[in-house]
CSV table of C-alpha atoms in Angstrom, one decimal:
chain,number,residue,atom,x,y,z
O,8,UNK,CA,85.6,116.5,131.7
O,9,UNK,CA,89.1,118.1,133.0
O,10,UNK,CA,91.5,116.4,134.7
O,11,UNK,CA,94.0,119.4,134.8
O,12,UNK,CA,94.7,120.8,138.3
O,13,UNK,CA,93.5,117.7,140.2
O,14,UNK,CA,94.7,117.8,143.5
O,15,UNK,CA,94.6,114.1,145.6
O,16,UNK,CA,95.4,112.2,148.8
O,17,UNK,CA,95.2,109.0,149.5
O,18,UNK,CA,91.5,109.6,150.6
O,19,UNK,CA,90.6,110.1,147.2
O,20,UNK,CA,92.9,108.0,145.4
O,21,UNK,CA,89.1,105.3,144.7
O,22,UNK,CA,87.8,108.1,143.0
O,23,UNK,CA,90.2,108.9,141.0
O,24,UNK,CA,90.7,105.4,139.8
O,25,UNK,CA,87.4,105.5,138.3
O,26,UNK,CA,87.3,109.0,137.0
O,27,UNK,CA,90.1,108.5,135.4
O,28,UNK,CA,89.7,104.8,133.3
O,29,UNK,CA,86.1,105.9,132.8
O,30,UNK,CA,87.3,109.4,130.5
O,31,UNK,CA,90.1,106.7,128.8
O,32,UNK,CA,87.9,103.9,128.7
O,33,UNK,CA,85.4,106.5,126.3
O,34,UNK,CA,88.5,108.1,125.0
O,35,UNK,CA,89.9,104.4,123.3
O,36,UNK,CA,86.2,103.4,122.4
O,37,UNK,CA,85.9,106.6,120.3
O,38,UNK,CA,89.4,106.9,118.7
O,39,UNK,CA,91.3,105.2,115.3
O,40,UNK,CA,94.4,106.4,116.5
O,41,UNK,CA,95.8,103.0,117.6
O,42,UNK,CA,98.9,104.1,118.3
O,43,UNK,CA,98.0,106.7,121.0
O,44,UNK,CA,99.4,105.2,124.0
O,45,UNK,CA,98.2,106.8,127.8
O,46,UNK,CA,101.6,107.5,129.3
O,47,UNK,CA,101.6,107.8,133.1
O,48,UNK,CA,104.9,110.5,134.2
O,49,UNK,CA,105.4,110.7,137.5
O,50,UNK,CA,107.7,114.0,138.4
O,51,UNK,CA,106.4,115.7,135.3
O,52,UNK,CA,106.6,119.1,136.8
O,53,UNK,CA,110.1,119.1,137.3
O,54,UNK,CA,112.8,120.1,135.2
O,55,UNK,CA,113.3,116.8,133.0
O,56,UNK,CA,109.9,115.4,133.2
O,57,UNK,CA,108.2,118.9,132.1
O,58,UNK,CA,110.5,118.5,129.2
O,59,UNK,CA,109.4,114.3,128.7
O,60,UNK,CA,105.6,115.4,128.7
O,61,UNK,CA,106.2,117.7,126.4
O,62,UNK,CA,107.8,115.5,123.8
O,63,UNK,CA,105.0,112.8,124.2
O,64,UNK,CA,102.2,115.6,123.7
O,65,UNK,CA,104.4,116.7,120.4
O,66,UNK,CA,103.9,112.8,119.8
O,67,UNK,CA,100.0,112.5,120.3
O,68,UNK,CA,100.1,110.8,123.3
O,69,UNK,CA,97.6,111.5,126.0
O,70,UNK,CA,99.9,112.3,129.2
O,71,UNK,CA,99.3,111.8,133.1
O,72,UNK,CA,101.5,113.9,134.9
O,73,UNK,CA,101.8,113.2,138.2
O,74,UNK,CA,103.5,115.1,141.0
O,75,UNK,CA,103.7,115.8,144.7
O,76,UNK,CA,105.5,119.3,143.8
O,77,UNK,CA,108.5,118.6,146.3
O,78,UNK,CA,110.6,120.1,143.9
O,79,UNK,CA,108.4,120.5,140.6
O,80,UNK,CA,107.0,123.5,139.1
O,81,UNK,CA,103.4,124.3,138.0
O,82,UNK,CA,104.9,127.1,136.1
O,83,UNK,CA,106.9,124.2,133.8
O,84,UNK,CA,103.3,122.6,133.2
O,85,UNK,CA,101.6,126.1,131.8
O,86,UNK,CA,102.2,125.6,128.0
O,87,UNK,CA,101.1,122.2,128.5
O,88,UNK,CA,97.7,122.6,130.3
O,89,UNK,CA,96.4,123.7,127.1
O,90,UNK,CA,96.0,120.3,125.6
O,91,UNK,CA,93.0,118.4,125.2
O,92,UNK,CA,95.4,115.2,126.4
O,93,UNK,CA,97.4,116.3,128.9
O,94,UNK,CA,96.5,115.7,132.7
O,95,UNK,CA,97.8,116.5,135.3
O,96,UNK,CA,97.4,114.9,138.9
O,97,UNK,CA,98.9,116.1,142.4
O,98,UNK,CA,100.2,112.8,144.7
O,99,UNK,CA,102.6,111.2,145.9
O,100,UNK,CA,103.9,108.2,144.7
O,101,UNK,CA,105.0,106.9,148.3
O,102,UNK,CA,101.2,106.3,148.1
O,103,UNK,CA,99.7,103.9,145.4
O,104,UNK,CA,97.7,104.8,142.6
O,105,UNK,CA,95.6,102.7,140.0
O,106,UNK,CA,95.4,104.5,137.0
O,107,UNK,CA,95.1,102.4,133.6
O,108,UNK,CA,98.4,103.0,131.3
O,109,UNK,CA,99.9,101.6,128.8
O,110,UNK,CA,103.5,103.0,129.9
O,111,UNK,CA,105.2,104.8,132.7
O,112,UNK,CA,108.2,107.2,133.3
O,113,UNK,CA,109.5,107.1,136.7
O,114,UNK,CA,111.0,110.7,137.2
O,115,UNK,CA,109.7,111.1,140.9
O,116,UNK,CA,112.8,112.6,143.0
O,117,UNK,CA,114.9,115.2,143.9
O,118,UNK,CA,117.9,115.3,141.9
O,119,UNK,CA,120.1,117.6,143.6
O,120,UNK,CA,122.2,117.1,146.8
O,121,UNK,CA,120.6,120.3,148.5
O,122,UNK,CA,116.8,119.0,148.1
O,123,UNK,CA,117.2,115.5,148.2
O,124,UNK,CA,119.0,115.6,151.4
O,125,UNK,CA,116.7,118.1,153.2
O,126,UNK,CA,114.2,115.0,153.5
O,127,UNK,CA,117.1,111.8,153.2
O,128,UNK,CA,113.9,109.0,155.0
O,129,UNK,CA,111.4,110.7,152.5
O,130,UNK,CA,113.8,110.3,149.6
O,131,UNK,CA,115.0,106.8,149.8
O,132,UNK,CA,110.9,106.2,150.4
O,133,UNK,CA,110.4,107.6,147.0
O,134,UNK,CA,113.0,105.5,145.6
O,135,UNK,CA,112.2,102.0,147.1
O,136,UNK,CA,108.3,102.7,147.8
O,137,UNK,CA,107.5,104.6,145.2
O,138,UNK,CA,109.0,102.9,142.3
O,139,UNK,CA,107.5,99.4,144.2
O,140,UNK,CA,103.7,100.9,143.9
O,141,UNK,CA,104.8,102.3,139.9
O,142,UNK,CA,106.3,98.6,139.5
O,143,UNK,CA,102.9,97.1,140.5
O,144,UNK,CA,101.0,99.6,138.0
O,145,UNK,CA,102.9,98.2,135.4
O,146,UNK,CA,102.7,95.0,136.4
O,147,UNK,CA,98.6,94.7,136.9
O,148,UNK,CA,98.3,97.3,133.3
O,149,UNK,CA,100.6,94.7,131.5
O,150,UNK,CA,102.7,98.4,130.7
O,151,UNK,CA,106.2,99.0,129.9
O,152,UNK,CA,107.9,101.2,132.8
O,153,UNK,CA,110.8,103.4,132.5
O,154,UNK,CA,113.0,104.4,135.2
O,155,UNK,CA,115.1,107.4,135.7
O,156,UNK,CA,118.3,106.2,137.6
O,157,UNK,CA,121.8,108.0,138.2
O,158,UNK,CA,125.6,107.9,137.5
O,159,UNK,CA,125.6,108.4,141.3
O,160,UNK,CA,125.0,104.8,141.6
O,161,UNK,CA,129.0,104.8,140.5
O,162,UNK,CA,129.5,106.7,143.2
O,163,UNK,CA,133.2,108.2,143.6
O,164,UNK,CA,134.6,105.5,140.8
O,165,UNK,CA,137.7,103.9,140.9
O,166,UNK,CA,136.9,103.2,136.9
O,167,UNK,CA,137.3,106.4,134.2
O,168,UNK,CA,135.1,106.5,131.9
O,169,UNK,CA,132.0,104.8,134.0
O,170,UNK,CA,130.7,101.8,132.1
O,171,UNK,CA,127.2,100.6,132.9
O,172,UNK,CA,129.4,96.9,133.9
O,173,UNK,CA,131.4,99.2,137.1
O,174,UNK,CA,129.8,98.2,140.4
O,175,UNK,CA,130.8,101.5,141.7
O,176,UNK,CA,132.1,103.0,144.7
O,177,UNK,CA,129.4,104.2,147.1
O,178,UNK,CA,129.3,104.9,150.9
O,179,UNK,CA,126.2,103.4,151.8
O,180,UNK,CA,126.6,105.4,155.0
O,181,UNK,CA,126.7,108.9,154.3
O,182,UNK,CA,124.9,112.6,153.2
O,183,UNK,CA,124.4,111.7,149.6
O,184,UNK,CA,123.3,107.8,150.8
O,185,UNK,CA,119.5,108.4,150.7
O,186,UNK,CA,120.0,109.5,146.5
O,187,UNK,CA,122.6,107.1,145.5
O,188,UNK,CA,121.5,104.3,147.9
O,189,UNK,CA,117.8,104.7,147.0
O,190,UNK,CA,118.5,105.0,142.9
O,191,UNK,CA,120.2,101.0,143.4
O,192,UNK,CA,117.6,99.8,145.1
O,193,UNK,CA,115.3,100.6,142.7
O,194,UNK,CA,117.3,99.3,140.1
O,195,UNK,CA,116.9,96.0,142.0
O,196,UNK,CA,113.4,95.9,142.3
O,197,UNK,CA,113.0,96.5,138.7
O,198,UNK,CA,115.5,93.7,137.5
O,199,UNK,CA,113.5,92.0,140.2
O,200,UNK,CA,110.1,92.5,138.6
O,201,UNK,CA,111.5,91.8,135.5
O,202,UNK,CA,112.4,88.6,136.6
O,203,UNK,CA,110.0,87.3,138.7
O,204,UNK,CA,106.7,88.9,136.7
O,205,UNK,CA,108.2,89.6,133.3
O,206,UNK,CA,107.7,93.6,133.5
O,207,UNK,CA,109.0,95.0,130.2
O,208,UNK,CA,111.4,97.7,131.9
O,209,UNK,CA,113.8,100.4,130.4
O,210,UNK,CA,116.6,102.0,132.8
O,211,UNK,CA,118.5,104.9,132.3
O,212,UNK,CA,121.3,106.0,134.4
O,213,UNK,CA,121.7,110.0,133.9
O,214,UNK,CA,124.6,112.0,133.8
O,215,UNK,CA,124.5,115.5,134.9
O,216,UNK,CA,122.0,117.4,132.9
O,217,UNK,CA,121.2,120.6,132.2
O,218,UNK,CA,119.0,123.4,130.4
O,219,UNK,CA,115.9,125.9,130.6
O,220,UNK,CA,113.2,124.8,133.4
O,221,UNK,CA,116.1,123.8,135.9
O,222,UNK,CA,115.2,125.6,139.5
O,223,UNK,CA,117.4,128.5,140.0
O,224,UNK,CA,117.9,127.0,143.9
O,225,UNK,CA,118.4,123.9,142.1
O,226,UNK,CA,121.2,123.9,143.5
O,227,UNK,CA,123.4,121.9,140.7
O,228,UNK,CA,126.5,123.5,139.4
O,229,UNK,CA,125.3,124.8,136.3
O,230,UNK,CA,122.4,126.5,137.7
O,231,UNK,CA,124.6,127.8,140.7
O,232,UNK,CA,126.9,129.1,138.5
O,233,UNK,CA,124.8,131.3,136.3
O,234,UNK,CA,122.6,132.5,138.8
O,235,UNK,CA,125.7,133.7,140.6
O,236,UNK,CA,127.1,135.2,137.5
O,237,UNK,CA,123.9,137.1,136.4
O,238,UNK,CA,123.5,138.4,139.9
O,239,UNK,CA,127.3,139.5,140.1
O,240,UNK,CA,127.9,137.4,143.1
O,241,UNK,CA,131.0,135.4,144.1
O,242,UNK,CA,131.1,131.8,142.3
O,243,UNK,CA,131.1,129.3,144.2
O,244,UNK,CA,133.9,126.5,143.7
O,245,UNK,CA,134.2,123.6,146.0
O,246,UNK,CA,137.5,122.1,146.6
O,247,UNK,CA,140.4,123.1,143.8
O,248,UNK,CA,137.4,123.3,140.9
O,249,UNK,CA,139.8,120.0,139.5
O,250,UNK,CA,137.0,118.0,139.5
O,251,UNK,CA,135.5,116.9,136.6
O,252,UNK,CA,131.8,116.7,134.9
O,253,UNK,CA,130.5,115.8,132.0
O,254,UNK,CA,127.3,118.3,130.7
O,255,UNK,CA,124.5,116.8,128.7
O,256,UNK,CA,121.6,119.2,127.3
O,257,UNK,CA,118.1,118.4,128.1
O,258,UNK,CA,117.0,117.8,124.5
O,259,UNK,CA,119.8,115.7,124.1
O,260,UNK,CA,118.9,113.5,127.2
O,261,UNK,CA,114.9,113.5,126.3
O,262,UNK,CA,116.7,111.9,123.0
O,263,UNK,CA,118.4,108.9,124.8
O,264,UNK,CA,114.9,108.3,126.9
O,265,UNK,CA,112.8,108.1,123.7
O,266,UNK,CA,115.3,105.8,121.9
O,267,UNK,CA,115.6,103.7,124.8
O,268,UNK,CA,111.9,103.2,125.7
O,269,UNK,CA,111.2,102.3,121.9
O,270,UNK,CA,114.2,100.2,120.9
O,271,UNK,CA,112.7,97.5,118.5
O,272,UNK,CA,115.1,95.3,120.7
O,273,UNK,CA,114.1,95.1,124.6
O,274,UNK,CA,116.8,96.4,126.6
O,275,UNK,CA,116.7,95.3,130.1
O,276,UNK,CA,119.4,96.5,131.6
O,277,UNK,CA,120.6,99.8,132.5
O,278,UNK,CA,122.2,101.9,129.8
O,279,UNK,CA,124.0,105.5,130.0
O,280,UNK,CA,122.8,108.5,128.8
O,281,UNK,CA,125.2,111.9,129.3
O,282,UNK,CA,127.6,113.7,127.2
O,283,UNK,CA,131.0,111.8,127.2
O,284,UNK,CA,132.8,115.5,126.7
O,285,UNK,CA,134.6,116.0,130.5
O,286,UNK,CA,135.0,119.6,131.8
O,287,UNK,CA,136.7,120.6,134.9
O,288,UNK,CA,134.2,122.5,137.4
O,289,UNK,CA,136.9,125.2,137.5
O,290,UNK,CA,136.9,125.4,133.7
O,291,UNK,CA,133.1,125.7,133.7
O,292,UNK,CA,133.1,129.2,135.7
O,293,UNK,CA,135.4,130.1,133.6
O,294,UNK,CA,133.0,129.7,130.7
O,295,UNK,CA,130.1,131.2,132.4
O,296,UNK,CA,131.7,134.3,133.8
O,297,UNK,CA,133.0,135.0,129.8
O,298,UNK,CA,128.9,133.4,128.3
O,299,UNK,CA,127.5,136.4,131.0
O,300,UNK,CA,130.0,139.1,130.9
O,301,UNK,CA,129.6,139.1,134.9
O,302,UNK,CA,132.4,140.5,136.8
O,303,UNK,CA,131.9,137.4,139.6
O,304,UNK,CA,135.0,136.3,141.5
O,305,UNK,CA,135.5,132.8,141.9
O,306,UNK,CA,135.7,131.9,145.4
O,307,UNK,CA,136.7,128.1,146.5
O,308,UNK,CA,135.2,126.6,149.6
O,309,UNK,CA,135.7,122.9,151.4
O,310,UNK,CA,134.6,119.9,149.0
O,311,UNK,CA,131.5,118.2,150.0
O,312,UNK,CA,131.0,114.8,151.5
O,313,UNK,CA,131.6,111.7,149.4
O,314,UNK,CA,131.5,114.4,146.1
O,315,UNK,CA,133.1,112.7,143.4
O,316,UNK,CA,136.5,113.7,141.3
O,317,UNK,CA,135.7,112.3,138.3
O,318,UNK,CA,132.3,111.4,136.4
O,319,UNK,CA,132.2,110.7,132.5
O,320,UNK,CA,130.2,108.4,131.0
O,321,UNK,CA,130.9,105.3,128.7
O,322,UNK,CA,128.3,105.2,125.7
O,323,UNK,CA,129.2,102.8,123.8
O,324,UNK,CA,125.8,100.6,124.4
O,325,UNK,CA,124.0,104.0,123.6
O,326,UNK,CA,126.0,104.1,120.8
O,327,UNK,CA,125.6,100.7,119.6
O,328,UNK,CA,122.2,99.7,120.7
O,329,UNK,CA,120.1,102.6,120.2
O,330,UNK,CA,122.3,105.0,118.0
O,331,UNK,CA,122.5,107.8,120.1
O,332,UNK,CA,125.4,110.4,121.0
O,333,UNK,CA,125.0,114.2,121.9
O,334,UNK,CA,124.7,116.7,119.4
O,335,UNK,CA,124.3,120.0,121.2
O,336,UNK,CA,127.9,121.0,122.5
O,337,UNK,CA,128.2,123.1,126.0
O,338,UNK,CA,128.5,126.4,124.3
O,339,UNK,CA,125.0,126.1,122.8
O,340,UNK,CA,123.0,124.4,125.5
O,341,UNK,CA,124.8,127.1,127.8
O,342,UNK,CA,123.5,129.6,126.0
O,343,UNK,CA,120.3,128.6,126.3
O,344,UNK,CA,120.5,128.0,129.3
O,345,UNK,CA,121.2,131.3,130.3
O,346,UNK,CA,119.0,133.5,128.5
O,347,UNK,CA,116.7,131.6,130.4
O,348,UNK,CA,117.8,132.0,133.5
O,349,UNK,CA,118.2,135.8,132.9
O,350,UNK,CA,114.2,135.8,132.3
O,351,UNK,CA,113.8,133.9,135.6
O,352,UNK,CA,115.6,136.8,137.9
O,353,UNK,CA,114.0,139.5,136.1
O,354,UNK,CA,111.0,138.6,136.9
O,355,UNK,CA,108.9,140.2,139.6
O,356,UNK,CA,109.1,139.0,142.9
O,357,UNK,CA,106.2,137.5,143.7
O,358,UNK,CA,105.7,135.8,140.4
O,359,UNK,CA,109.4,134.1,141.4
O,360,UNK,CA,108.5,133.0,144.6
O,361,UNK,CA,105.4,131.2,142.9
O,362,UNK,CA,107.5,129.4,140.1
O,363,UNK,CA,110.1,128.4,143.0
């Protein structure tokens, strides 16, 4: 039986349930491999958790990977389909769903300002609802749950570099609200569960991230950046381009998640994972435009709402607690990064309106 492709809604959610611990229920009964875990990856069509499922299929691990395609990608799931352990399963997870794990990522929501804003009531119900019905999962499957959570929960800091100890600085009251907002909360009800039901959790708070299988409307400043410059259009800077980010490559960052979900020692609060190496956002189209050999302008409109001036992490407790720093300097992963972005433009129209 094949699970890949299967579209739900609530209706069907019973049936799934069943079909789904009957094919692992045989699958564990038949298999040696003790260490094959059934990892549940919600978001696993977008750009980091297509990149996640792949490393746990590399691993041996049979993979759920659910999605309500809000902003994931079928085309990021095509290499995958192939495998004999890899599932995939269209829901939402503002809806529950009782599907028999041994571990789950929490991915599930729109990273950028552009998407996540478009629907804020929907977004901050992903965050709160949807990691409460993933919480439960782990809770009743006795399963260890990860969750992907933000430096935007730093907000504009006051504190430079960001340790995970700053409470931040974070209008509860305006555009980017729903995201930041939302991302605490569910840090809460994870401590929470932790707490009160002893659910083995792992939390991450990501720095800006980038690399191949990011949307080209992602609308992030890296992907804004080289899709301008490939297309020969004016770059968009907003405010004095002063501001500064720090770039982590996707590898890297699927890096930090592994080490931190399998940390001989439980880690149970939230750790940092990004590239400490600050660039200014001005300096970074400067970069591109040379990386593309695009004749692009740089153009400099109003800075957005609440858009923070500084953001760097502090990684020490990376550092010290799970050995991990970035490898893969900005040059490379740029690089990268483009030449994939260059095979997403020249691609025919139709076929880019169906990976969008």
């Amino acid at each position: 039986m094949d699970l890949h492709n299967l579209q739900i809604d609530a209706r069907f959610s019973l049936i799934l349930e069943v079909f789904v611990a009957t094919i692992f229920k045989s699958s564990n009964e038949n298999s040696n491999q003790k260490s094959v875990r059934r990892i549940l990856v919600a978001g696993g069509a977008g750009f980091l958790g297509s990149h996640l499922c792949e490393r746990l299929l590399n691993e041996g691990h049979s993979v759920i990977c659910v999605d309500n395609f809000s902003t994931g990608r079928m085309e990021n799931l095509h290499q995958l389909l192939s495998s004999d352990t890899f599932s995939f399963v269209r829901h939402d997870i503002i809806e529950p769903l009782d599907l028999p794990v041994d571990e789950i990522y929490n991915l599930a929501c729109p990273a950028s300002p552009p998407h996540y804003q478009a629907d804020p009531v929907h977004t901050m119900k992903t965050n709160v609802i949807g990691s409460l019905n993933l919480l439960e999962l782990a809770s009743r499957y006795q399963a260890r749950i990860f969750q992907a959570s933000t430096s935007e929960v730093y907000g504009d800091p006051h504190v430079h570099p960001q340790p995970e100890s700053y409470w931040g600085n974070v209008n509860s009251f305006g555009p980017r609200s729903c995201y930041d907002e939302g991302k605490r909360s569910a840090e809460t009800l994870f401590y929470d569960f932790h707490k009160q039901h002893g659910v083995d959790i792992r939390i991450v708070r990501i720095f800006n991230t980038y690399g191949p299988r990011m949307r080209p409307d992602d609308g992030r400043v890296v992907s804004n950046f080289i899709v301008q410059a490939l297309k020969g259009e004016d770059i968009t800077v907003y405010g004095d381009g002063s501001q500064t980010r720090s770039f982590c490559y996707v590898d890297d960052l699927i890096e930090g998640f592994h080490r931190l979900m399998y940390c001989p020692q439980a880690i149970h609060t939230p750790v940092n994972i990004g590239n400490p190496g600050e660039f200014t956002v001005g300096a970074l189209a400067e970069q591109i435009i040379d990386m593309t050999g695009s004749r692009s302008k740089i153009v400099h409109h109003s800075l957005p709402v609440d858009d923070p001036r500084q953001r760097r992490p502090d990684i020490t407790a990376a550092k010290q607690e799970l050995g991990w720093e970035p490898t893969i300097a900005l040059a490379d992963g740029l690089k990268s990064t483009i030449a994939y972005f260059e095979g997403q433009l020249t691609k025919p129209t139709g076929k880019l309106a169906e990976a969008a």
